Amino acid sequence: QVQLVESGGGLVQAGGSLRLSCAASGNIFSINVMGWYRQTPGKQRELVATVSSSGNTDYADSVKGRFTISRDNIKNAIFLQMKSLKFEDTAVYYCNAEVSPHDSSVTLDYWGQGTQVTVSS
């Protein structure tokens, strides 16, 4: 079993900044890709940013130049620094990890419980 715990969400004015954190714990041998996704009511969950174990990153076009994803492989953690926040960034942000457990060759997908980010206009 693997747990992902997110923190750092909250209310911020447009143009402000927030930093999200996500730490994975449990039966972890290795983690391939970790990432942040977000979802608003009535819409599908969408990719925000991902980072591989080697540090390769990928961003949604809507956040390029404003958000930065980083990773601490020792702590099995990722971070999302969000700057120049816009009203449309308001969403529940979810952490995701592709985990290889100690006792299996199968890679499993895990999600955090989500953290609310609200940007006031």
Tab-separated table of N, CA, C and O in Angstrom:
chain	number	residue	atom	x	y	z
A	1	GLN	N	0.843	-1.202	0.000
A	1	GLN	CA	0.000	0.000	0.000
A	1	GLN	C	0.877	1.250	0.000
A	1	GLN	O	1.920	1.271	0.641
A	2	VAL	N	0.445	2.234	-0.758
A	2	VAL	CA	1.182	3.487	-0.882
A	2	VAL	C	0.241	4.646	-0.573
A	2	VAL	O	-0.919	4.642	-0.984
A	3	GLN	N	0.740	5.606	0.159
A	3	GLN	CA	-0.042	6.809	0.467
A	3	GLN	C	0.652	8.027	-0.129
A	3	GLN	O	1.875	8.157	-0.049
A	4	LEU	N	-0.149	8.906	-0.715
A	4	LEU	CA	0.341	10.187	-1.202
A	4	LEU	C	-0.368	11.271	-0.399
A	4	LEU	O	-1.599	11.313	-0.357
A	5	VAL	N	0.407	12.129	0.218
A	5	VAL	CA	-0.161	13.183	1.050
A	5	VAL	C	0.237	14.528	0.479
A	5	VAL	O	1.428	14.842	0.369
A	6	GLU	N	-0.771	15.316	0.125
A	6	GLU	CA	-0.542	16.638	-0.454
A	6	GLU	C	-0.728	17.713	0.605
A	6	GLU	O	-1.471	17.535	1.570
A	7	SER	N	-0.085	18.838	0.388
A	7	SER	CA	-0.270	19.996	1.255
A	7	SER	C	0.075	21.259	0.476
A	7	SER	O	0.699	21.189	-0.585
A	8	GLY	N	-0.353	22.399	1.016
A	8	GLY	CA	0.044	23.671	0.426
A	8	GLY	C	-1.044	24.417	-0.306
A	8	GLY	O	-0.825	25.545	-0.753
A	9	GLY	N	-2.213	23.815	-0.455
A	9	GLY	CA	-3.286	24.526	-1.127
A	9	GLY	C	-3.832	25.649	-0.270
A	9	GLY	O	-3.455	25.820	0.886
A	10	GLY	N	-4.726	26.445	-0.858
A	10	GLY	CA	-5.312	27.537	-0.103
A	10	GLY	C	-5.921	28.584	-1.004
A	10	GLY	O	-6.113	28.362	-2.201
A	11	LEU	N	-6.210	29.724	-0.403
A	11	LEU	CA	-6.806	30.851	-1.111
A	11	LEU	C	-5.754	31.908	-1.369
A	11	LEU	O	-5.013	32.287	-0.451
A	12	VAL	N	-5.684	32.388	-2.593
A	12	VAL	CA	-4.697	33.402	-2.960
A	12	VAL	C	-5.322	34.344	-3.978
A	12	VAL	O	-6.202	33.946	-4.749
A	13	GLN	N	-4.866	35.573	-3.982
A	13	GLN	CA	-5.355	36.540	-4.973
A	13	GLN	C	-4.685	36.299	-6.317
A	13	GLN	O	-3.560	35.780	-6.386
A	14	ALA	N	-5.365	36.688	-7.364
A	14	ALA	CA	-4.788	36.592	-8.701
A	14	ALA	C	-3.454	37.330	-8.736
A	14	ALA	O	-3.315	38.420	-8.172
A	15	GLY	N	-2.479	36.689	-9.380
A	15	GLY	CA	-1.136	37.236	-9.431
A	15	GLY	C	-0.228	36.739	-8.330
A	15	GLY	O	0.992	36.957	-8.375
A	16	GLY	N	-0.805	36.063	-7.364
A	16	GLY	CA	-0.046	35.553	-6.232
A	16	GLY	C	0.605	34.215	-6.516
A	16	GLY	O	0.571	33.702	-7.637
A	17	SER	N	1.196	33.646	-5.462
A	17	SER	CA	1.948	32.397	-5.584
A	17	SER	C	1.519	31.409	-4.506
A	17	SER	O	1.070	31.806	-3.425
A	18	LEU	N	1.665	30.140	-4.824
A	18	LEU	CA	1.460	29.056	-3.873
A	18	LEU	C	2.449	27.947	-4.197
A	18	LEU	O	2.878	27.814	-5.348
A	19	ARG	N	2.771	27.151	-3.190
A	19	ARG	CA	3.657	26.002	-3.400
A	19	ARG	C	2.981	24.766	-2.841
A	19	ARG	O	2.666	24.700	-1.648
A	20	LEU	N	2.776	23.790	-3.719
A	20	LEU	CA	2.181	22.515	-3.314
A	20	LEU	C	3.279	21.490	-3.069
A	20	LEU	O	4.306	21.494	-3.747
A	21	SER	N	3.025	20.609	-2.111
A	21	SER	CA	3.947	19.521	-1.807
A	21	SER	C	3.188	18.203	-1.802
A	21	SER	O	1.999	18.162	-1.466
A	22	CYS	N	3.894	17.138	-2.159
A	22	CYS	CA	3.309	15.797	-2.133
A	22	CYS	C	4.400	14.818	-1.749
A	22	CYS	O	5.468	14.797	-2.367
A	23	ALA	N	4.131	14.008	-0.735
A	23	ALA	CA	5.088	13.012	-0.289
A	23	ALA	C	4.458	11.631	-0.367
A	23	ALA	O	3.321	11.432	0.094
A	24	ALA	N	5.206	10.689	-0.919
A	24	ALA	CA	4.745	9.309	-1.037
A	24	ALA	C	5.421	8.454	0.028
A	24	ALA	O	6.612	8.631	0.310
A	25	SER	N	4.657	7.531	0.589
A	25	SER	CA	5.210	6.617	1.592
A	25	SER	C	4.530	5.263	1.472
A	25	SER	O	3.453	5.142	0.895
A	26	GLY	N	5.187	4.236	2.046
A	26	GLY	CA	4.609	2.898	2.017
A	26	GLY	C	5.507	1.918	1.273
A	26	GLY	O	6.725	2.032	1.295
A	27	ASN	N	4.881	0.966	0.607
A	27	ASN	CA	5.578	-0.109	-0.101
A	27	ASN	C	6.107	0.403	-1.442
A	27	ASN	O	5.499	0.221	-2.482
A	28	ILE	N	7.263	1.067	-1.375
A	28	ILE	CA	7.833	1.697	-2.567
A	28	ILE	C	9.225	1.165	-2.825
A	28	ILE	O	10.116	1.325	-1.988
A	29	PHE	N	9.399	0.534	-3.976
A	29	PHE	CA	10.746	0.160	-4.425
A	29	PHE	C	11.327	1.288	-5.268
A	29	PHE	O	12.460	1.709	-5.073
A	30	SER	N	10.520	1.771	-6.187
A	30	SER	CA	10.928	2.909	-7.007
A	30	SER	C	9.675	3.618	-7.523
A	30	SER	O	8.590	3.047	-7.546
A	31	ILE	N	9.871	4.863	-7.900
A	31	ILE	CA	8.788	5.634	-8.498
A	31	ILE	C	9.269	6.164	-9.842
A	31	ILE	O	10.314	6.805	-9.914
A	32	ASN	N	8.505	5.908	-10.884
A	32	ASN	CA	8.874	6.386	-12.208
A	32	ASN	C	8.446	7.853	-12.337
A	32	ASN	O	9.145	8.746	-11.916
A	33	VAL	N	7.305	8.071	-12.874
A	33	VAL	CA	6.821	9.438	-13.072
A	33	VAL	C	5.939	9.861	-11.902
A	33	VAL	O	5.126	9.088	-11.412
A	34	MET	N	6.124	11.092	-11.463
A	34	MET	CA	5.225	11.724	-10.493
A	34	MET	C	4.678	12.992	-11.134
A	34	MET	O	5.346	13.608	-11.969
A	35	GLY	N	3.494	13.364	-10.731
A	35	GLY	CA	2.933	14.544	-11.365
A	35	GLY	C	1.793	15.173	-10.607
A	35	GLY	O	1.315	14.639	-9.597
A	36	TRP	N	1.378	16.306	-11.110
A	36	TRP	CA	0.227	17.044	-10.580
A	36	TRP	C	-0.852	17.122	-11.659
A	36	TRP	O	-0.557	17.395	-12.835
A	37	TYR	N	-2.061	16.887	-11.231
A	37	TYR	CA	-3.230	17.016	-12.086
A	37	TYR	C	-4.229	17.909	-11.353
A	37	TYR	O	-4.121	18.105	-10.135
A	38	ARG	N	-5.192	18.439	-12.075
A	38	ARG	CA	-6.205	19.258	-11.429
A	38	ARG	C	-7.570	18.997	-12.038
A	38	ARG	O	-7.686	18.542	-13.181
A	39	GLN	N	-8.588	19.296	-11.238
A	39	GLN	CA	-9.953	19.033	-11.681
A	39	GLN	C	-10.892	20.082	-11.104
A	39	GLN	O	-10.782	20.446	-9.926
A	40	THR	N	-11.797	20.551	-11.947
A	40	THR	CA	-12.865	21.451	-11.518
A	40	THR	C	-14.193	20.735	-11.698
A	40	THR	O	-14.293	19.791	-12.492
A	41	PRO	N	-15.226	21.149	-10.978
A	41	PRO	CA	-16.527	20.468	-11.061
A	41	PRO	C	-17.049	20.387	-12.488
A	41	PRO	O	-17.045	21.381	-13.220
A	42	GLY	N	-17.467	19.195	-12.880
A	42	GLY	CA	-18.038	19.003	-14.191
A	42	GLY	C	-17.031	18.808	-15.302
A	42	GLY	O	-17.420	18.614	-16.459
A	43	LYS	N	-15.749	18.853	-14.964
A	43	LYS	CA	-14.719	18.686	-15.983
A	43	LYS	C	-13.837	17.495	-15.669
A	43	LYS	O	-13.750	17.051	-14.520
A	44	GLN	N	-13.170	16.990	-16.703
A	44	GLN	CA	-12.251	15.879	-16.505
A	44	GLN	C	-10.970	16.362	-15.830
A	44	GLN	O	-10.574	17.525	-15.960
A	45	ARG	N	-10.349	15.419	-15.131
A	45	ARG	CA	-9.061	15.732	-14.520
A	45	ARG	C	-8.051	15.962	-15.640
A	45	ARG	O	-7.986	15.211	-16.608
A	46	GLU	N	-7.230	17.010	-15.489
A	46	GLU	CA	-6.270	17.356	-16.525
A	46	GLU	C	-4.854	17.416	-15.970
A	46	GLU	O	-4.635	17.743	-14.804
A	47	LEU	N	-3.904	17.112	-16.844
A	47	LEU	CA	-2.505	17.157	-16.457
A	47	LEU	C	-2.050	18.591	-16.255
A	47	LEU	O	-2.381	19.474	-17.048
A	48	VAL	N	-1.307	18.814	-15.197
A	48	VAL	CA	-0.680	20.116	-14.956
A	48	VAL	C	0.810	20.021	-15.268
A	48	VAL	O	1.327	20.784	-16.080
A	49	ALA	N	1.482	19.083	-14.618
A	49	ALA	CA	2.921	18.918	-14.826
A	49	ALA	C	3.347	17.554	-14.326
A	49	ALA	O	2.769	17.024	-13.374
A	50	THR	N	4.363	16.985	-14.991
A	50	THR	CA	4.941	15.725	-14.543
A	50	THR	C	6.459	15.821	-14.517
A	50	THR	O	7.052	16.662	-15.208
A	51	VAL	N	7.065	14.946	-13.721
A	51	VAL	CA	8.517	14.871	-13.651
A	51	VAL	C	8.924	13.411	-13.518
A	51	VAL	O	8.368	12.669	-12.713
A	52	SER	N	9.878	12.991	-14.333
A	52	SER	CA	10.347	11.611	-14.281
A	52	SER	C	11.411	11.455	-13.200
A	52	SER	O	11.880	12.442	-12.620
A	53	SER	N	11.813	10.210	-12.957
A	53	SER	CA	12.841	9.955	-11.950
A	53	SER	C	14.184	10.563	-12.344
A	53	SER	O	15.022	10.843	-11.486
A	54	SER	N	14.373	10.780	-13.637
A	54	SER	CA	15.621	11.386	-14.111
A	54	SER	C	15.542	12.909	-14.212
A	54	SER	O	16.515	13.556	-14.576
A	55	GLY	N	14.350	13.458	-13.894
A	55	GLY	CA	14.219	14.902	-13.871
A	55	GLY	C	13.597	15.533	-15.102
A	55	GLY	O	13.478	16.761	-15.179
A	56	ASN	N	13.200	14.719	-16.059
A	56	ASN	CA	12.534	15.272	-17.241
A	56	ASN	C	11.143	15.763	-16.859
A	56	ASN	O	10.403	15.066	-16.172
A	57	THR	N	10.809	16.943	-17.326
A	57	THR	CA	9.529	17.560	-16.960
A	57	THR	C	8.648	17.792	-18.184
A	57	THR	O	9.130	17.908	-19.314
A	58	ASP	N	7.359	17.869	-17.900
A	58	ASP	CA	6.379	18.157	-18.944
A	58	ASP	C	5.296	19.031	-18.315
A	58	ASP	O	4.926	18.807	-17.157
A	59	TYR	N	4.827	20.022	-19.072
A	59	TYR	CA	3.842	20.957	-18.543
A	59	TYR	C	2.669	21.125	-19.500
A	59	TYR	O	2.829	21.078	-20.722
A	60	ALA	N	1.504	21.382	-18.930
A	60	ALA	CA	0.384	21.798	-19.756
A	60	ALA	C	0.702	23.183	-20.319
A	60	ALA	O	1.350	24.000	-19.657
A	61	ASP	N	0.236	23.439	-21.527
A	61	ASP	CA	0.512	24.738	-22.155
A	61	ASP	C	0.015	25.898	-21.286
A	61	ASP	O	0.637	26.963	-21.243
A	62	SER	N	-1.083	25.683	-20.598
A	62	SER	CA	-1.706	26.756	-19.829
A	62	SER	C	-0.880	27.193	-18.620
A	62	SER	O	-1.129	28.268	-18.063
A	63	VAL	N	0.093	26.379	-18.209
A	63	VAL	CA	0.876	26.729	-17.017
A	63	VAL	C	2.355	26.956	-17.322
A	63	VAL	O	3.118	27.337	-16.425
A	64	LYS	N	2.772	26.720	-18.557
A	64	LYS	CA	4.185	26.906	-18.920
A	64	LYS	C	4.624	28.334	-18.631
A	64	LYS	O	3.930	29.289	-18.967
A	65	GLY	N	5.785	28.443	-18.010
A	65	GLY	CA	6.319	29.748	-17.676
A	65	GLY	C	5.829	30.298	-16.348
A	65	GLY	O	6.364	31.293	-15.847
A	66	ARG	N	4.809	29.670	-15.780
A	66	ARG	CA	4.271	30.134	-14.489
A	66	ARG	C	4.456	29.099	-13.384
A	66	ARG	O	4.644	29.470	-12.222
A	67	PHE	N	4.359	27.818	-13.729
A	67	PHE	CA	4.479	26.737	-12.745
A	67	PHE	C	5.808	26.015	-12.945
A	67	PHE	O	6.282	25.849	-14.081
A	68	THR	N	6.380	25.555	-11.843
A	68	THR	CA	7.604	24.769	-11.887
A	68	THR	C	7.446	23.542	-11.004
A	68	THR	O	7.135	23.667	-9.811
A	69	ILE	N	7.652	22.367	-11.591
A	69	ILE	CA	7.608	21.125	-10.834
A	69	ILE	C	9.020	20.695	-10.489
A	69	ILE	O	9.941	20.856	-11.296
A	70	SER	N	9.192	20.194	-9.282
A	70	SER	CA	10.492	19.683	-8.865
A	70	SER	C	10.291	18.415	-8.052
A	70	SER	O	9.172	18.112	-7.621
A	71	ARG	N	11.403	17.694	-7.844
A	71	ARG	CA	11.285	16.374	-7.229
A	71	ARG	C	12.473	16.122	-6.311
A	71	ARG	O	13.602	16.502	-6.602
A	72	ASP	N	12.184	15.428	-5.223
A	72	ASP	CA	13.210	14.960	-4.298
A	72	ASP	C	13.110	13.441	-4.268
A	72	ASP	O	12.220	12.882	-3.621
A	73	ASN	N	14.001	12.755	-4.987
A	73	ASN	CA	13.908	11.300	-5.106
A	73	ASN	C	14.208	10.590	-3.785
A	73	ASN	O	13.711	9.484	-3.551
A	74	ILE	N	15.000	11.206	-2.938
A	74	ILE	CA	15.315	10.578	-1.652
A	74	ILE	C	14.087	10.547	-0.750
A	74	ILE	O	13.820	9.567	-0.065
A	75	LYS	N	13.323	11.623	-0.788
A	75	LYS	CA	12.131	11.729	0.055
A	75	LYS	C	10.862	11.269	-0.665
A	75	LYS	O	9.768	11.326	-0.085
A	76	ASN	N	10.989	10.832	-1.912
A	76	ASN	CA	9.803	10.444	-2.705
A	76	ASN	C	8.764	11.561	-2.697
A	76	ASN	O	7.574	11.330	-2.437
A	77	ALA	N	9.227	12.750	-2.965
A	77	ALA	CA	8.351	13.917	-2.892
A	77	ALA	C	8.446	14.754	-4.158
A	77	ALA	O	9.479	14.757	-4.841
A	78	ILE	N	7.365	15.435	-4.457
A	78	ILE	CA	7.373	16.422	-5.534
A	78	ILE	C	6.763	17.725	-5.027
A	78	ILE	O	6.033	17.744	-4.030
A	79	PHE	N	7.075	18.781	-5.755
A	79	PHE	CA	6.620	20.109	-5.382
A	79	PHE	C	6.134	20.827	-6.637
A	79	PHE	O	6.622	20.569	-7.736
A	80	LEU	N	5.206	21.726	-6.456
A	80	LEU	CA	4.733	22.533	-7.569
A	80	LEU	C	4.730	23.988	-7.128
A	80	LEU	O	3.913	24.391	-6.289
A	81	GLN	N	5.667	24.752	-7.652
A	81	GLN	CA	5.705	26.179	-7.381
A	81	GLN	C	4.840	26.874	-8.414
A	81	GLN	O	5.102	26.776	-9.613
A	82	MET	N	3.811	27.562	-7.940
A	82	MET	CA	2.855	28.218	-8.839
A	82	MET	C	2.967	29.724	-8.656
A	82	MET	O	2.822	30.229	-7.541
A	83	LYS	N	3.247	30.419	-9.757
A	83	LYS	CA	3.369	31.875	-9.718
A	83	LYS	C	2.393	32.491	-10.709
A	83	LYS	O	1.869	31.802	-11.586
A	84	SER	N	2.160	33.782	-10.554
A	84	SER	CA	1.242	34.505	-11.454
A	84	SER	C	-0.069	33.760	-11.603
A	84	SER	O	-0.568	33.548	-12.711
A	85	LEU	N	-0.625	33.350	-10.481
A	85	LEU	CA	-1.843	32.542	-10.505
A	85	LEU	C	-3.016	33.321	-11.101
A	85	LEU	O	-3.152	34.531	-10.887
A	86	LYS	N	-3.844	32.597	-11.830
A	86	LYS	CA	-5.011	33.169	-12.476
A	86	LYS	C	-6.277	32.542	-11.894
A	86	LYS	O	-6.239	31.429	-11.348
A	87	PHE	N	-7.395	33.220	-12.080
A	87	PHE	CA	-8.666	32.693	-11.590
A	87	PHE	C	-8.901	31.290	-12.141
A	87	PHE	O	-9.391	30.402	-11.435
A	88	GLU	N	-8.530	31.076	-13.405
A	88	GLU	CA	-8.780	29.784	-14.043
A	88	GLU	C	-7.882	28.669	-13.537
A	88	GLU	O	-8.047	27.511	-13.928
A	89	ASP	N	-6.938	28.978	-12.663
A	89	ASP	CA	-6.124	27.935	-12.016
A	89	ASP	C	-6.857	27.321	-10.826
A	89	ASP	O	-6.383	26.345	-10.236
A	90	THR	N	-7.996	27.902	-10.460
A	90	THR	CA	-8.775	27.376	-9.352
A	90	THR	C	-9.215	25.948	-9.644
A	90	THR	O	-9.813	25.682	-10.683
A	91	ALA	N	-8.891	25.038	-8.746
A	91	ALA	CA	-9.214	23.620	-8.947
A	91	ALA	C	-8.767	22.832	-7.721
A	91	ALA	O	-8.076	23.367	-6.846
A	92	VAL	N	-9.156	21.571	-7.695
A	92	VAL	CA	-8.554	20.636	-6.746
A	92	VAL	C	-7.341	20.027	-7.442
A	92	VAL	O	-7.459	19.508	-8.561
A	93	TYR	N	-6.206	20.104	-6.800
A	93	TYR	CA	-4.958	19.599	-7.365
A	93	TYR	C	-4.635	18.241	-6.738
A	93	TYR	O	-4.622	18.102	-5.511
A	94	TYR	N	-4.356	17.271	-7.611
A	94	TYR	CA	-4.078	15.910	-7.173
A	94	TYR	C	-2.652	15.518	-7.527
A	94	TYR	O	-2.168	15.787	-8.627
A	95	CYS	N	-2.016	14.826	-6.608
A	95	CYS	CA	-0.689	14.264	-6.828
A	95	CYS	C	-0.836	12.834	-7.356
A	95	CYS	O	-1.730	12.097	-6.919
A	96	ASN	N	0.022	12.458	-8.275
A	96	ASN	CA	-0.006	11.117	-8.867
A	96	ASN	C	1.395	10.526	-8.879
A	96	ASN	O	2.379	11.250	-9.074
A	97	ALA	N	1.481	9.216	-8.673
A	97	ALA	CA	2.778	8.542	-8.717
A	97	ALA	C	2.639	7.163	-9.341
A	97	ALA	O	1.699	6.423	-9.021
A	98	GLU	N	3.585	6.818	-10.211
A	98	GLU	CA	3.662	5.473	-10.796
A	98	GLU	C	4.687	4.687	-9.981
A	98	GLU	O	5.890	4.909	-10.118
A	99	VAL	N	4.199	3.762	-9.165
A	99	VAL	CA	5.026	3.118	-8.152
A	99	VAL	C	5.297	1.664	-8.483
A	99	VAL	O	4.375	0.915	-8.844
A	100	SER	N	6.564	1.271	-8.349
A	100	SER	CA	6.920	-0.137	-8.381
A	100	SER	C	7.122	-0.588	-6.938
A	100	SER	O	8.032	-0.094	-6.261
A	101	PRO	N	6.288	-1.496	-6.444
A	101	PRO	CA	6.435	-1.950	-5.056
A	101	PRO	C	7.575	-2.946	-4.909
A	101	PRO	O	8.104	-3.472	-5.896
A	102	HIS	N	7.940	-3.245	-3.668
A	102	HIS	CA	9.037	-4.166	-3.383
A	102	HIS	C	8.719	-5.582	-3.822
A	102	HIS	O	9.604	-6.321	-4.232
A	103	ASP	N	7.452	-5.997	-3.723
A	103	ASP	CA	7.098	-7.388	-3.871
A	103	ASP	C	6.374	-7.712	-5.172
A	103	ASP	O	5.713	-8.738	-5.278
A	104	SER	N	6.519	-6.832	-6.166
A	104	SER	CA	5.828	-7.080	-7.424
A	104	SER	C	6.555	-6.378	-8.550
A	104	SER	O	7.199	-5.351	-8.361
A	105	SER	N	6.434	-6.939	-9.737
A	105	SER	CA	7.022	-6.313	-10.918
A	105	SER	C	6.013	-5.403	-11.621
A	105	SER	O	6.329	-4.784	-12.631
A	106	VAL	N	4.807	-5.346	-11.091
A	106	VAL	CA	3.757	-4.532	-11.698
A	106	VAL	C	3.849	-3.096	-11.186
A	106	VAL	O	3.956	-2.871	-9.983
A	107	THR	N	3.791	-2.129	-12.098
A	107	THR	CA	3.765	-0.718	-11.711
A	107	THR	C	2.325	-0.293	-11.447
A	107	THR	O	1.437	-0.547	-12.263
A	108	LEU	N	2.105	0.327	-10.296
A	108	LEU	CA	0.758	0.732	-9.899
A	108	LEU	C	0.644	2.243	-9.851
A	108	LEU	O	1.603	2.941	-9.526
A	109	ASP	N	-0.546	2.715	-10.156
A	109	ASP	CA	-0.830	4.149	-10.188
A	109	ASP	C	-1.534	4.557	-8.892
A	109	ASP	O	-2.543	3.972	-8.519
A	110	TYR	N	-1.000	5.573	-8.215
A	110	TYR	CA	-1.603	6.040	-6.968
A	110	TYR	C	-1.927	7.527	-7.062
A	110	TYR	O	-1.220	8.289	-7.749
A	111	TRP	N	-2.970	7.912	-6.315
A	111	TRP	CA	-3.422	9.308	-6.282
A	111	TRP	C	-3.513	9.794	-4.838
A	111	TRP	O	-3.856	9.035	-3.936
A	112	GLY	N	-3.239	11.059	-4.656
A	112	GLY	CA	-3.474	11.686	-3.367
A	112	GLY	C	-4.936	12.070	-3.222
A	112	GLY	O	-5.744	11.880	-4.129
A	113	GLN	N	-5.260	12.630	-2.056
A	113	GLN	CA	-6.644	12.966	-1.762
A	113	GLN	C	-7.064	14.306	-2.361
A	113	GLN	O	-8.250	14.624	-2.418
A	114	GLY	N	-6.115	15.064	-2.822
A	114	GLY	CA	-6.396	16.356	-3.439
A	114	GLY	C	-6.278	17.512	-2.469
A	114	GLY	O	-6.539	17.363	-1.268
A	115	THR	N	-5.871	18.654	-2.986
A	115	THR	CA	-5.787	19.870	-2.186
A	115	THR	C	-6.395	21.014	-2.998
A	115	THR	O	-6.114	21.156	-4.190
A	116	GLN	N	-7.242	21.796	-2.354
A	116	GLN	CA	-7.960	22.859	-3.042
A	116	GLN	C	-7.080	24.090	-3.224
A	116	GLN	O	-6.464	24.573	-2.266
A	117	VAL	N	-7.055	24.590	-4.447
A	117	VAL	CA	-6.414	25.871	-4.750
A	117	VAL	C	-7.498	26.804	-5.274
A	117	VAL	O	-8.172	26.488	-6.256
A	118	THR	N	-7.668	27.924	-4.607
A	118	THR	CA	-8.665	28.899	-5.009
A	118	THR	C	-7.995	30.237	-5.268
A	118	THR	O	-7.309	30.764	-4.380
A	119	VAL	N	-8.171	30.755	-6.481
A	119	VAL	CA	-7.582	32.034	-6.858
A	119	VAL	C	-8.716	33.042	-7.015
A	119	VAL	O	-9.617	32.853	-7.837
A	120	SER	N	-8.668	34.071	-6.226
A	120	SER	CA	-9.711	35.096	-6.295
A	120	SER	C	-9.320	36.166	-7.310
A	120	SER	O	-8.163	36.576	-7.388
A	121	SER	N	-10.294	36.587	-8.062
A	121	SER	CA	-10.018	37.568	-9.120
A	121	SER	C	-10.161	38.994	-8.612
A	121	SER	O	-10.605	39.223	-7.496
